[in-house]
Amino acid sequence: PSAEGGASARSPTNDKFATAKPALIFFLLIDRLHDILKAPRSFQPHDASVAWHLPMRERLRHHYQAVLAELTELLAEYEEELLALASFQEVFDVLGVLQDVLAAEPRGADAFAAAACGVAN
């Protein structure tokens, strides 16, 4: 048993999360990078008629300081929040989909993750 969680720290759910955590952090970082590089900003509104790479190129060329500031925030989020994730529920919360997950699976985020992986809980 660990000092943090006692005997429950070695539960199958924690083992599944520990195995999935690196991939989940990678997914969260890519999700955030897409938002930083592609999502509309006040200085660059969305134009659906233009391919995504053109506004991104312009953003990097003309608004690189704003992009760098957002990347600095992403690094801080990675160091302070993402590395500290300890459960599937926290991951879904950071992604902003926790309410959807709990609505789909009343038994909780761990049961949702197990079902999504096709693993009996």
CSV table of N, CA, C and O in Angstrom, one decimal, residues 43-44 58-68:
chain,number,residue,atom,x,y,z
A,43,PHE,N,-8.3,38.4,-32.7
A,43,PHE,CA,-7.5,39.0,-33.7
A,43,PHE,C,-7.6,38.3,-35.0
A,43,PHE,O,-7.0,38.7,-36.0
A,44,GLN,N,-8.2,37.1,-35.1
A,44,GLN,CA,-8.3,36.4,-36.3
A,44,GLN,C,-9.6,35.5,-36.3
A,44,GLN,O,-9.6,34.4,-35.9
A,58,GLU,N,-1.0,32.4,-41.1
A,58,GLU,CA,-1.0,33.8,-40.9
A,58,GLU,C,-0.9,34.1,-39.4
A,58,GLU,O,-0.2,35.0,-39.0
A,59,ARG,N,-1.5,33.2,-38.5
A,59,ARG,CA,-1.4,33.4,-37.1
A,59,ARG,C,0.1,33.3,-36.7
A,59,ARG,O,0.6,34.1,-35.9
A,60,LEU,N,0.8,32.3,-37.2
A,60,LEU,CA,2.2,32.1,-36.8
A,60,LEU,C,3.1,33.2,-37.4
A,60,LEU,O,4.0,33.6,-36.7
A,61,ARG,N,2.7,33.7,-38.5
A,61,ARG,CA,3.5,34.8,-39.1
A,61,ARG,C,3.3,36.1,-38.4
A,61,ARG,O,4.3,36.8,-38.2
A,62,HIS,N,2.1,36.5,-38.2
A,62,HIS,CA,1.8,37.8,-37.7
A,62,HIS,C,1.4,38.0,-36.2
A,62,HIS,O,1.5,39.0,-35.7
A,63,HIS,N,1.0,36.9,-35.6
A,63,HIS,CA,0.6,36.9,-34.2
A,63,HIS,C,1.4,35.9,-33.4
A,63,HIS,O,0.9,35.3,-32.4
A,64,TYR,N,2.6,35.7,-33.7
A,64,TYR,CA,3.5,34.7,-33.1
A,64,TYR,C,3.6,35.0,-31.6
A,64,TYR,O,3.8,34.1,-30.8
A,65,GLN,N,3.6,36.3,-31.2
A,65,GLN,CA,3.8,36.6,-29.7
A,65,GLN,C,2.6,36.1,-28.9
A,65,GLN,O,2.7,35.5,-27.8
A,66,ALA,N,1.4,36.2,-29.5
A,66,ALA,CA,0.2,35.7,-28.8
A,66,ALA,C,0.2,34.1,-28.8
A,66,ALA,O,-0.1,33.5,-27.8
A,67,VAL,N,0.7,33.5,-29.9
A,67,VAL,CA,0.8,32.1,-29.9
A,67,VAL,C,1.9,31.6,-28.8
A,67,VAL,O,1.6,30.7,-28.1
A,68,LEU,N,3.0,32.3,-28.8
A,68,LEU,CA,4.0,32.0,-27.8
A,68,LEU,C,3.5,32.1,-26.3
A,68,LEU,O,3.8,31.3,-25.5
